[in-house]
């Protein structure tokens, strides 16, 4: 396996995922990132319309913040799964190489 096939480390992707949808774009899942952004806007607007006027900014946009948090978690989980799969394949390839050398 080539080193260019190595996926991005999940912690680096977690930092990039702080921008809505960008973590998914780096993973090659741009449409998934756009879906998260779409629902972030829709639920943010919906919660803004449903919450009482005396609620603070966070409370009035809680639907958008909820989807934003789920987007970050989803991007990290996907990146971690891909990274661990890559490490497992590399470990298996090393073991196969060592067994053929002996």
Coordinates of C-alpha atoms in Angstrom, one line a residue:
X1 CA 0.0 0.0 0.0
X2 CA 1.3 3.4 -0.9
X3 CA 1.7 6.2 1.7
X4 CA -0.6 8.4 -0.4
X5 CA -3.4 6.0 0.6
X6 CA -3.0 6.9 4.2
X7 CA -6.1 8.7 5.5
X8 CA -6.0 11.9 7.5
X9 CA -5.5 11.5 11.2
X10 CA -8.8 11.8 13.0
X11 CA -7.6 14.6 15.3
X12 CA -6.6 16.7 12.4
X13 CA -9.9 16.1 10.8
X14 CA -11.7 17.0 14.0
X15 CA -10.0 20.4 13.9
X16 CA -11.1 20.9 10.3
X17 CA -14.6 19.8 11.1
X18 CA -15.1 22.9 13.3
X19 CA -16.1 24.6 10.0
X20 CA -19.5 23.2 9.2
X21 CA -19.3 20.5 6.5
X22 CA -15.6 20.8 5.9
X23 CA -14.6 17.6 7.7
X24 CA -16.9 15.7 5.4
X25 CA -15.5 17.4 2.4
X26 CA -12.0 16.3 3.4
X27 CA -13.3 12.8 3.8
X28 CA -14.6 12.9 0.3
X29 CA -18.2 13.0 1.4
X30 CA -19.1 16.5 0.2
X31 CA -22.8 15.6 -0.3
X32 CA -23.1 14.4 3.3
X33 CA -21.5 17.6 4.5
X34 CA -24.0 19.6 2.5
X35 CA -26.9 17.6 4.0
X36 CA -25.6 18.4 7.5
X37 CA -25.4 22.1 6.6
X38 CA -28.9 22.1 5.1
X39 CA -30.4 20.5 8.2
X40 CA -28.4 22.8 10.4
X41 CA -29.9 25.8 8.7
X42 CA -33.4 24.4 8.6
X43 CA -33.5 23.3 12.3
X44 CA -31.8 26.5 13.4
X45 CA -34.5 28.5 11.6
X46 CA -37.2 26.2 13.0
X47 CA -36.0 26.5 16.6
X48 CA -35.6 30.2 16.1
X49 CA -39.3 30.4 15.1
X50 CA -40.5 28.1 17.9
X51 CA -38.5 29.4 20.9
X52 CA -39.8 32.3 23.0
X53 CA -38.4 35.7 22.4
X54 CA -36.8 35.9 25.8
X55 CA -34.5 32.9 25.1
X56 CA -30.9 33.6 24.5
X57 CA -29.1 33.2 21.1
X58 CA -28.0 29.7 21.8
X59 CA -31.5 28.7 23.0
X60 CA -33.1 30.2 20.0
X61 CA -30.9 28.4 17.5
X62 CA -30.5 25.1 19.4
X63 CA -31.7 23.0 16.5
X64 CA -28.8 24.2 14.3
X65 CA -26.3 23.7 17.1
X66 CA -27.5 20.2 17.7
X67 CA -27.0 19.3 14.0
X68 CA -23.6 21.1 14.1
X69 CA -22.5 18.9 17.0
X70 CA -23.7 15.7 15.3
X71 CA -21.8 16.8 12.1
X72 CA -18.6 17.1 14.0
X73 CA -19.1 13.7 15.8
X74 CA -20.0 12.0 12.5
X75 CA -16.9 13.4 10.7
X76 CA -14.7 12.3 13.5
X77 CA -16.2 8.8 13.8
X78 CA -15.9 8.2 10.0
X79 CA -12.3 9.4 10.0
X80 CA -11.4 7.3 13.1
X81 CA -13.0 4.2 11.4
X82 CA -11.0 4.8 8.2
X83 CA -7.8 5.4 10.1
X84 CA -8.1 2.3 12.2
X85 CA -9.0 0.2 9.2
X86 CA -5.8 1.5 7.5
X87 CA -3.7 0.7 10.5
X88 CA -5.1 -2.8 10.6
X89 CA -4.4 -3.4 6.9
X90 CA -0.9 -2.1 7.4
X91 CA -0.3 -4.4 10.3
X92 CA -1.7 -7.4 8.4
X93 CA 0.5 -6.5 5.4
X94 CA 3.6 -6.4 7.6
X95 CA 2.7 -9.7 9.2
X96 CA 2.2 -11.3 5.7
X97 CA 5.6 -9.9 4.6
X98 CA 7.4 -11.3 7.6
X99 CA 5.8 -14.7 7.2
X100 CA 6.8 -14.9 3.6
X101 CA 10.4 -13.9 4.5
X102 CA 10.7 -16.7 7.0

